[in-house]
Amino acid sequence: MVGALPKYQTLMGHSSTVIMPFYHGKFKSANKFSTFFSGFARLGHSNLAFNVLKLKDNNLGYELILIDIPGLFDRENVYSYHDDTERFITFQVAALNWLKEREKTPDVVHCHDQQTGFIPFMMSKVREYQRFEHVPTVFTIHNGQYQGQFGFDKLYYLPPFHSYFNGLIEWHNLINPLASAIKCAWRVTTVSPSYLDEISYSMNGMEELLRTERGKSLGILNGIDSDVWNPATDPMLEKNFDSKTFEEGKKANKAVLCSQFGLDPNKPLFTFIGRLVGEKGADILPSIIYDVLHYKPGEQNILILGSGEKVIEHALLQMEDHYKGNYCSYIGYNEKLSHLIYAGADFLLMPSRVEPCGLNQMYALRYGTVPIVRRTGGLRDTVTDIGDQGFGICHDQCSTTDVSHAIHRAKLLYHQKRIFKKVRKQMMEIDHSWNKAAMDYLELYQSLKL
Ligand code: ADP
């Protein structure tokens, strides 16, 4: 979202700047940067040096500002370190310290997830940042399960503010950056409308706060980068296609895919792509494979691409020998293969327990692969069941029975060639680009103008 939305905002004639930590991953080694500002960020009793960098040849379509804090972000992973609290508070302080020095005051500041959750509070209640007191803030919840809470023993990490405002950073006796953002941001958004409804009754103990702040909250469905995810131009496919030529196109991609994994291209191909974790319902994949291939052998093929919890990876790999020729899994992350699967598969399984927005189903729709989704979050907002004049297959529970039944319905659809073709054509023509979401965000920003 942070990579795509600003690009569309620029196309709409607005300038947007993305500020993020300078993670030392692939992006760092693949690009050149220049340092143009250096400063210090106070964290408790320490003063940490930071540098602000820009991309040298920026063709992203928006300004990208990277904050390099030696010792805190020069690591292999983005998060899940023991000192994430210290890392992200320092990042937020450094970002505001730099912003404070910039001549132009932003019209609006839009923050994402708990890692930036103190920004709305600091902008409005910390004297040091008084300059931003009247700058509107928008906060987007991408995943409400991760809240970043910690004890009041670390209160002194935050820049000084009047203790009168302690309640604005607190939730259930802990300092909670997500709660603080929900309380202090001028507007709160979620990445789909249904996800906003769901977190009002299930969000790790923060439901009540969501309900209290409901009046300033709204759900805006994310889009997909339709330049990258376009089957007509995607360089990772065996054969490109569009909504008129998808039959031959998908057939060619399916042939390559099936020969790579020893599957039969004449059978309906069911796939799963994603993190192998409970949130995605990946733990029930082994029992789905067993249920479908044991009781209906020879009727379908299944292909899984993903990585995650070792116990799921192990179970998936273990079943391969037993169902050879009907099922295969690729454990690992493989971008090219994912594109080929979206293009060559017939159905994509998404039995997710939680799906704030979900991108896979939108890629699948664009590539003519019928999504089979659990009705939750963004999946509910983007996929309509064929029984309701729609273009996908929906089920209510994240359970083997529900998914097996959905697979049964999918096979019936697959064999009704004329209807199958009509459904695929219809779904490929849906516009899931960022245009609509970018417009919705723009309207939201403009409604906050003083
Ligand atoms: P998440 O909750 O993981 O962010 P999303 O649906 O928002 O889920 O995005 C997942 C993205 O990651 C999709 O673009 C999907 O194609 C991609 N992806 C996930 N796992 C893999 C993998 N093993 N190999 C290639 N791409 C993957």
Coordinates of C-alpha atoms and ligand atoms in Angstrom, one line a residue:
M1 CA 0.0 0.0 0.0
V2 CA 2.8 2.4 0.9
G3 CA 4.5 1.6 -2.4
A4 CA 1.5 1.9 -4.6
L5 CA -0.9 4.6 -3.1
P6 CA 1.6 7.5 -3.4
K7 CA 2.3 6.5 -7.0
Y8 CA -1.4 7.0 -7.8
Q9 CA -1.5 10.2 -5.8
T10 CA 1.3 11.6 -7.9
L11 CA -0.6 10.6 -11.0
M12 CA -3.6 12.5 -9.7
G13 CA -1.4 15.7 -9.4
H14 CA -0.5 15.6 -5.7
S15 CA 2.9 15.3 -4.2
S16 CA 3.5 12.6 -1.6
T17 CA 6.6 11.6 0.4
V18 CA 7.0 8.2 1.9
I19 CA 9.2 8.1 5.1
M20 CA 10.4 4.7 6.2
P21 CA 13.3 3.1 8.1
F22 CA 16.3 2.3 6.0
Y23 CA 16.1 -1.5 6.1
H24 CA 19.2 -3.3 5.0
G25 CA 17.5 -5.8 2.7
K26 CA 17.5 -6.4 -1.1
F27 CA 16.3 -2.9 -1.9
K28 CA 19.4 -1.4 -0.3
S29 CA 21.8 -3.5 -2.3
A30 CA 20.0 -2.9 -5.6
N31 CA 19.9 0.9 -5.4
K32 CA 22.2 3.9 -4.7
F33 CA 21.4 6.5 -2.1
S34 CA 22.6 9.9 -0.9
T35 CA 22.6 11.3 2.6
F36 CA 21.2 14.8 2.8
F37 CA 20.5 15.3 6.5
S38 CA 21.9 14.1 9.8
G39 CA 20.5 14.5 13.3
F40 CA 19.9 12.9 16.7
A41 CA 16.9 11.2 18.1
R42 CA 16.5 11.0 21.8
L43 CA 15.4 7.6 23.3
G44 CA 15.3 7.8 27.1
H45 CA 18.7 8.7 28.3
S46 CA 20.4 8.0 24.9
N47 CA 20.9 10.3 21.9
L48 CA 21.0 8.2 18.8
A49 CA 22.5 9.5 15.6
F50 CA 20.5 9.1 12.4
N51 CA 21.0 9.9 8.7
V52 CA 18.3 10.8 6.2
L53 CA 18.8 9.4 2.7
K54 CA 17.2 9.8 -0.7
L55 CA 17.2 7.4 -3.6
K56 CA 19.7 8.5 -6.3
D57 CA 17.8 7.6 -9.4
N58 CA 14.3 7.7 -8.2
N59 CA 11.7 6.4 -10.7
L60 CA 9.2 5.2 -8.1
G61 CA 6.8 8.0 -8.9
Y62 CA 7.0 9.6 -5.5
E63 CA 9.6 10.9 -3.1
L64 CA 11.1 8.2 -0.8
I65 CA 12.9 9.2 2.4
L66 CA 14.8 6.6 4.3
I67 CA 15.9 7.0 7.9
D68 CA 19.1 5.2 8.7
I69 CA 19.7 4.5 12.4
P70 CA 22.9 2.6 12.8
G71 CA 22.5 -0.3 15.2
L72 CA 18.7 -0.4 14.9
F73 CA 17.8 -1.1 11.3
D74 CA 21.0 -2.5 9.8
R75 CA 19.7 -6.1 10.3
E76 CA 18.5 -9.0 8.3
N77 CA 14.8 -8.7 9.0
V78 CA 12.3 -5.9 9.2
Y79 CA 10.8 -6.7 12.6
S80 CA 10.4 -9.3 15.3
Y81 CA 13.4 -8.3 17.3
H82 CA 13.5 -8.1 21.1
D83 CA 14.1 -4.3 20.9
D84 CA 11.4 -3.5 18.4
T85 CA 9.9 -1.0 20.9
E86 CA 13.2 0.9 21.0
R87 CA 13.7 0.7 17.2
F88 CA 10.3 2.0 16.2
I89 CA 10.1 4.8 18.8
T90 CA 13.5 6.0 17.7
F91 CA 12.4 5.9 14.1
Q92 CA 9.3 7.9 14.8
V93 CA 11.2 10.5 16.8
A94 CA 13.9 10.7 14.0
A95 CA 11.1 11.1 11.4
L96 CA 9.5 14.0 13.2
N97 CA 12.9 15.6 14.0
W98 CA 13.7 15.6 10.3
L99 CA 10.2 16.8 9.3
K100 CA 10.5 19.6 11.8
E101 CA 13.5 20.9 10.0
R102 CA 11.8 20.8 6.6
E103 CA 10.5 24.1 5.3
K104 CA 7.2 22.9 4.1
T105 CA 4.6 21.6 6.6
P106 CA 2.7 18.6 5.3
D107 CA -1.0 19.0 4.5
V108 CA -1.7 15.6 6.0
V109 CA 0.3 12.9 7.6
H110 CA -0.8 9.3 7.0
C111 CA 0.7 6.5 9.2
H112 CA 0.5 2.8 9.0
D113 CA 0.3 0.1 11.7
Q114 CA 1.6 0.2 15.3
Q115 CA 5.2 0.9 14.2
T116 CA 4.1 4.5 13.5
G117 CA 1.3 4.6 16.1
F118 CA 2.8 7.3 18.3
I119 CA 3.1 9.9 15.5
P120 CA -0.5 11.3 15.8
F121 CA 0.0 11.6 19.6
M122 CA 3.4 13.2 19.3
M123 CA 2.3 15.6 16.7
S124 CA -0.6 16.9 18.8
K125 CA 0.6 16.6 22.4
V126 CA 4.4 16.8 22.5
R127 CA 5.6 20.4 22.8
E128 CA 8.7 19.7 20.7
Y129 CA 6.5 19.1 17.7
Q130 CA 4.0 21.8 18.4
R131 CA 4.5 23.0 14.8
F132 CA 2.3 20.0 13.7
E133 CA -0.4 20.5 16.2
H134 CA -3.0 21.3 13.6
V135 CA -1.8 19.0 10.8
P136 CA -4.4 16.3 10.2
T137 CA -3.4 12.7 10.7
V138 CA -4.8 9.5 9.2
F139 CA -3.9 6.1 10.6
T140 CA -4.4 2.8 8.7
I141 CA -4.8 -0.5 10.5
H142 CA -3.4 -3.2 8.3
N143 CA -3.4 -5.9 11.0
G144 CA -4.9 -5.2 14.4
Q145 CA -3.5 -8.3 16.0
Y146 CA -0.1 -6.7 16.3
Q147 CA -0.4 -3.8 18.8
G148 CA 3.2 -3.2 20.0
Q149 CA 2.2 -2.8 23.7
F150 CA 4.8 -2.4 26.5
G151 CA 5.1 -1.5 30.1
F152 CA 5.0 2.0 31.7
D153 CA 8.6 1.4 32.8
K154 CA 9.6 2.5 29.3
L155 CA 7.5 5.7 29.4
Y156 CA 10.7 7.7 29.5
Y157 CA 11.5 6.5 26.0
L158 CA 8.9 8.9 24.6
P159 CA 9.7 12.6 24.3
P160 CA 8.5 14.7 27.3
F161 CA 4.7 15.5 27.4
H162 CA 2.3 16.5 30.2
S163 CA 1.3 13.4 32.3
Y164 CA -2.3 14.7 31.9
F165 CA -2.1 13.0 28.5
N166 CA -1.0 9.6 29.7
G167 CA -4.5 8.2 28.9
L168 CA -3.9 8.8 25.2
I169 CA -1.1 6.3 25.0
E170 CA -2.6 3.7 27.3
W171 CA -4.7 0.6 26.9
H172 CA -5.4 -1.9 29.6
N173 CA -2.6 -0.5 31.8
L174 CA 0.1 -0.8 29.1
I175 CA 1.5 1.7 26.7
N176 CA 0.0 0.7 23.4
P177 CA 1.0 2.5 20.1
L178 CA -2.0 1.0 18.2
A179 CA -4.5 2.2 20.8
S180 CA -2.7 5.6 20.9
A181 CA -3.1 6.0 17.1
I182 CA -6.8 5.0 17.2
K183 CA -7.4 7.6 19.9
C184 CA -5.3 10.4 18.5
A185 CA -5.5 10.2 14.7
W186 CA -8.0 12.4 13.1
R187 CA -9.3 9.5 11.0
V188 CA -8.7 5.8 11.2
T189 CA -9.0 3.5 8.2
T190 CA -8.8 -0.2 7.7
V191 CA -7.8 -1.9 4.4
S192 CA -11.3 -3.2 3.7
P193 CA -14.8 -2.3 5.0
S194 CA -15.6 -5.8 6.3
Y195 CA -12.3 -5.8 8.3
L196 CA -13.5 -2.7 10.2
D197 CA -16.7 -4.5 11.1
E198 CA -14.8 -7.6 12.2
I199 CA -12.3 -5.8 14.5
S200 CA -15.1 -4.1 16.3
Y201 CA -15.8 -7.5 17.8
S202 CA -12.5 -9.3 17.6
M203 CA -9.2 -7.5 18.0
N204 CA -7.1 -8.8 20.9
G205 CA -9.0 -6.9 23.5
M206 CA -9.3 -3.6 21.7
E207 CA -12.8 -4.0 20.3
E208 CA -14.3 -1.5 22.8
L209 CA -11.9 1.2 21.6
L210 CA -12.7 0.5 18.0
R211 CA -16.4 0.8 18.8
T212 CA -15.9 4.1 20.7
E213 CA -13.9 5.6 17.8
R214 CA -16.2 4.1 15.1
G215 CA -17.5 7.5 14.1
K216 CA -14.1 8.6 12.7
S217 CA -13.3 5.3 11.1
L218 CA -13.8 3.9 7.7
G219 CA -12.8 0.9 5.6
I220 CA -11.2 1.6 2.2
L221 CA -10.3 -1.5 0.1
N222 CA -6.7 -1.6 -1.1
G223 CA -6.1 -1.9 -4.8
I224 CA -3.5 -3.9 -6.7
D225 CA -0.6 -2.6 -8.8
S226 CA -2.2 -3.3 -12.1
D227 CA 0.9 -2.4 -14.0
V228 CA 2.8 -5.2 -12.4
W229 CA -0.1 -7.6 -12.2
N230 CA -1.2 -7.6 -15.7
P231 CA -1.5 -10.9 -17.6
A232 CA -1.3 -9.1 -20.9
T233 CA 2.2 -7.8 -20.2
D234 CA 3.6 -9.9 -17.3
P235 CA 7.1 -11.0 -18.3
M236 CA 7.1 -13.9 -15.9
L237 CA 4.4 -15.8 -17.8
E238 CA 4.9 -18.4 -20.5
K239 CA 2.2 -16.8 -22.6
N240 CA 0.5 -13.4 -22.1
F241 CA -3.3 -13.1 -22.3
D242 CA -6.2 -10.9 -21.7
S243 CA -9.9 -11.3 -21.1
K244 CA -10.4 -12.2 -24.8
T245 CA -7.5 -14.7 -25.2
F246 CA -7.4 -16.2 -21.7
E247 CA -8.4 -19.7 -22.8
E248 CA -5.2 -20.3 -24.9
G249 CA -3.1 -18.2 -22.6
K250 CA -4.1 -20.0 -19.4
K251 CA -3.7 -23.4 -21.2
A252 CA -0.1 -22.6 -22.2
N253 CA 0.8 -21.5 -18.6
K254 CA -1.0 -24.5 -17.1
A255 CA 1.0 -26.8 -19.4
V256 CA 4.3 -25.4 -18.2
L257 CA 3.3 -25.5 -14.6
C258 CA 2.0 -29.1 -14.8
S259 CA 5.1 -30.4 -16.5
Q260 CA 7.3 -28.7 -13.9
F261 CA 5.4 -30.4 -11.1
G262 CA 4.4 -33.7 -12.8
L263 CA 0.7 -32.9 -12.7
D264 CA -2.0 -33.6 -15.3
P265 CA -3.0 -30.5 -17.3
N266 CA -6.3 -32.0 -18.2
K267 CA -7.5 -32.0 -14.6
P268 CA -8.8 -29.0 -12.7
L269 CA -5.8 -27.4 -10.8
F270 CA -6.4 -26.1 -7.3
T271 CA -3.7 -24.0 -5.7
F272 CA -2.7 -22.1 -2.6
I273 CA -0.1 -19.3 -2.4
G274 CA 0.9 -17.7 0.8
R275 CA 2.3 -17.8 4.2
L276 CA 1.8 -21.2 5.8
V277 CA 0.4 -19.9 9.1
G278 CA -2.9 -20.3 11.0
E279 CA -4.1 -16.8 10.0
K280 CA -4.2 -18.0 6.4
G281 CA -5.9 -21.3 7.3
A282 CA -2.8 -23.1 6.1
D283 CA -2.9 -25.6 8.9
I284 CA -6.0 -27.2 7.4
L285 CA -4.3 -27.7 4.0
P286 CA -3.0 -31.2 4.8
S287 CA -6.4 -32.4 5.9
I288 CA -8.0 -30.8 2.8
I289 CA -5.5 -32.6 0.6
Y290 CA -6.2 -35.9 2.3
D291 CA -10.0 -35.4 2.2
V292 CA -10.1 -34.5 -1.5
L293 CA -7.5 -36.8 -2.8
H294 CA -8.4 -39.8 -0.7
Y295 CA -12.2 -39.7 -1.3
K296 CA -12.1 -38.3 -4.9
P297 CA -8.9 -39.5 -6.3
G298 CA -8.0 -38.7 -9.9
E299 CA -10.6 -35.8 -10.1
Q300 CA -8.2 -32.9 -9.5
N301 CA -4.6 -31.7 -8.9
I302 CA -3.4 -29.6 -6.0
L303 CA -0.3 -27.4 -6.0
I304 CA 0.9 -25.4 -2.9
L305 CA 3.4 -22.6 -2.9
G306 CA 4.4 -21.2 0.5
S307 CA 6.6 -21.1 3.5
G308 CA 6.0 -20.5 7.2
E309 CA 5.4 -22.8 10.2
K310 CA 7.7 -25.8 10.1
V311 CA 5.0 -28.2 11.2
I312 CA 2.8 -27.2 8.2
E313 CA 5.7 -27.3 5.8
H314 CA 6.7 -30.7 7.1
A315 CA 3.1 -32.1 6.8
L316 CA 2.7 -30.8 3.3
L317 CA 6.1 -32.3 2.1
Q318 CA 5.4 -35.6 3.7
M319 CA 2.2 -36.1 1.7
E320 CA 3.9 -35.6 -1.7
D321 CA 5.0 -39.2 -2.2
H322 CA 1.7 -40.6 -1.3
Y323 CA -0.2 -38.5 -3.8
K324 CA 2.4 -38.2 -6.5
G325 CA 1.0 -37.0 -9.8
N326 CA -2.0 -35.4 -8.1
Y327 CA -0.4 -33.1 -5.6
C328 CA 2.8 -31.2 -5.2
S329 CA 4.1 -28.4 -3.0
Y330 CA 6.9 -25.9 -3.3
I331 CA 8.2 -24.8 0.1
G332 CA 9.8 -21.4 -0.2
Y333 CA 9.3 -17.9 -1.6
N334 CA 9.3 -17.8 -5.4
E335 CA 7.9 -14.6 -7.0
K336 CA 8.1 -15.9 -10.6
L337 CA 6.4 -19.2 -9.8
S338 CA 3.6 -17.3 -8.0
H339 CA 2.9 -15.4 -11.2
L340 CA 2.9 -18.6 -13.2
I341 CA 0.5 -20.2 -10.8
Y342 CA -2.0 -17.3 -10.9
A343 CA -1.9 -17.5 -14.7
G344 CA -2.0 -21.3 -15.0
A345 CA -4.2 -22.5 -12.2
D346 CA -8.0 -22.9 -12.4
F347 CA -8.8 -22.2 -8.7
L348 CA -7.1 -20.5 -5.8
L349 CA -7.8 -21.6 -2.2
M350 CA -8.0 -18.9 0.5
P351 CA -9.5 -20.5 3.6
S352 CA -8.1 -17.6 5.8
R353 CA -9.1 -17.1 9.4
V354 CA -8.1 -13.4 9.2
E355 CA -7.7 -11.4 6.0
P356 CA -7.7 -7.6 6.5
C357 CA -7.6 -7.1 2.7
G358 CA -5.9 -9.9 0.9
L359 CA -4.1 -9.4 -2.4
N360 CA -4.0 -13.0 -3.8
Q361 CA -7.7 -13.1 -4.6
M362 CA -7.4 -9.9 -6.6
Y363 CA -4.4 -11.2 -8.5
A364 CA -6.3 -14.5 -9.1
L365 CA -9.3 -12.6 -10.5
R366 CA -7.1 -10.6 -12.8
Y367 CA -5.4 -13.7 -14.1
G368 CA -8.7 -15.7 -14.7
T369 CA -8.2 -18.1 -11.7
V370 CA -11.5 -18.5 -9.7
P371 CA -10.9 -17.7 -6.0
I372 CA -12.3 -20.1 -3.4
V373 CA -12.5 -17.9 -0.3
R374 CA -13.7 -17.9 3.3
R375 CA -16.1 -15.0 3.8
T376 CA -13.9 -12.8 6.0
G377 CA -12.4 -9.3 5.8
G378 CA -11.3 -8.2 2.3
L379 CA -12.3 -11.6 0.9
R380 CA -15.9 -10.9 1.7
D381 CA -15.6 -7.5 0.0
T382 CA -14.0 -8.6 -3.2
V383 CA -15.4 -12.1 -4.0
T384 CA -19.1 -12.8 -4.7
D385 CA -20.3 -16.4 -4.9
I386 CA -21.4 -17.8 -8.3
G387 CA -24.7 -18.6 -6.6
D388 CA -25.3 -14.9 -6.1
Q389 CA -24.5 -14.0 -9.7
G390 CA -20.9 -13.6 -8.8
F391 CA -17.6 -15.0 -10.0
G392 CA -16.1 -16.9 -7.1
I393 CA -16.8 -19.7 -4.6
C394 CA -17.4 -18.7 -1.0
H395 CA -17.6 -20.6 2.3
D396 CA -18.2 -19.6 5.8
Q397 CA -15.9 -21.6 8.0
C398 CA -12.2 -22.3 8.0
S399 CA -12.8 -26.0 8.1
T400 CA -11.9 -29.1 6.0
T401 CA -15.6 -29.8 5.4
D402 CA -16.4 -26.3 4.1
V403 CA -13.3 -26.2 1.8
S404 CA -13.9 -29.7 0.5
H405 CA -17.5 -28.8 -0.3
A406 CA -16.3 -25.7 -2.0
I407 CA -13.8 -27.8 -4.1
H408 CA -16.7 -30.0 -5.0
R409 CA -18.7 -27.0 -6.3
A410 CA -15.6 -25.8 -8.1
K411 CA -15.3 -29.0 -10.0
L412 CA -19.0 -28.8 -11.1
L413 CA -18.2 -25.3 -12.4
Y414 CA -15.1 -26.5 -14.2
H415 CA -17.0 -29.1 -16.2
Q416 CA -19.7 -26.6 -17.2
K417 CA -17.4 -25.2 -19.8
R418 CA -19.7 -22.4 -21.1
I419 CA -20.5 -21.0 -17.6
F420 CA -16.9 -21.4 -16.5
K421 CA -15.7 -19.3 -19.4
K422 CA -18.3 -16.6 -18.8
V423 CA -17.3 -16.4 -15.1
R424 CA -13.6 -16.1 -15.9
K425 CA -14.2 -13.5 -18.5
Q426 CA -16.4 -11.5 -16.1
M427 CA -13.9 -11.6 -13.3
M428 CA -10.9 -10.6 -15.4
E429 CA -12.7 -7.5 -16.4
I430 CA -13.2 -6.2 -12.9
D431 CA -11.1 -3.1 -12.1
H432 CA -9.1 -3.6 -8.9
S433 CA -6.5 -0.9 -9.6
W434 CA -5.5 1.7 -7.1
N435 CA -7.5 4.4 -8.9
K436 CA -10.6 4.0 -6.7
A437 CA -8.8 3.7 -3.4
A438 CA -6.5 6.6 -4.2
M439 CA -9.6 8.8 -5.0
D440 CA -11.2 7.7 -1.7
Y441 CA -8.1 8.6 0.3
L442 CA -7.9 11.9 -1.5
E443 CA -11.5 12.7 -0.5
L444 CA -10.7 11.7 3.0
Y445 CA -7.7 14.0 3.2
Q446 CA -9.6 16.9 1.7
S447 CA -12.4 16.5 4.2
L448 CA -9.8 17.2 6.9
K449 CA -8.7 20.5 5.4
L450 CA -8.9 23.3 8.0
Ligands
ADP1 P1 0.0 -11.1 3.7 O1 -1.0 -11.3 4.9 O2 1.0 -12.2 3.7 O3 0.5 -9.8 3.5 P2 -1.4 -10.6 1.2 O4 -2.4 -11.4 0.5 O5 -1.6 -9.2 1.6 O6 -1.0 -11.5 2.5 O7 -0.1 -10.7 0.3 C1 0.6 -11.8 0.1 C2 1.5 -11.6 -1.1 O8 2.7 -12.4 -1.0 C3 0.9 -12.0 -2.4 O9 1.4 -11.1 -3.4 C4 1.4 -13.4 -2.7 O10 1.4 -13.7 -4.0 C5 2.8 -13.3 -2.1 N1 3.3 -14.5 -1.6 C6 3.1 -15.1 -0.4 N2 3.8 -16.2 -0.2 C7 4.5 -16.4 -1.3 C8 5.5 -17.3 -1.8 N3 5.8 -18.4 -1.0 N4 6.1 -17.2 -3.0 C9 5.8 -16.1 -3.8 N5 4.9 -15.2 -3.4 C10 4.3 -15.3 -2.2

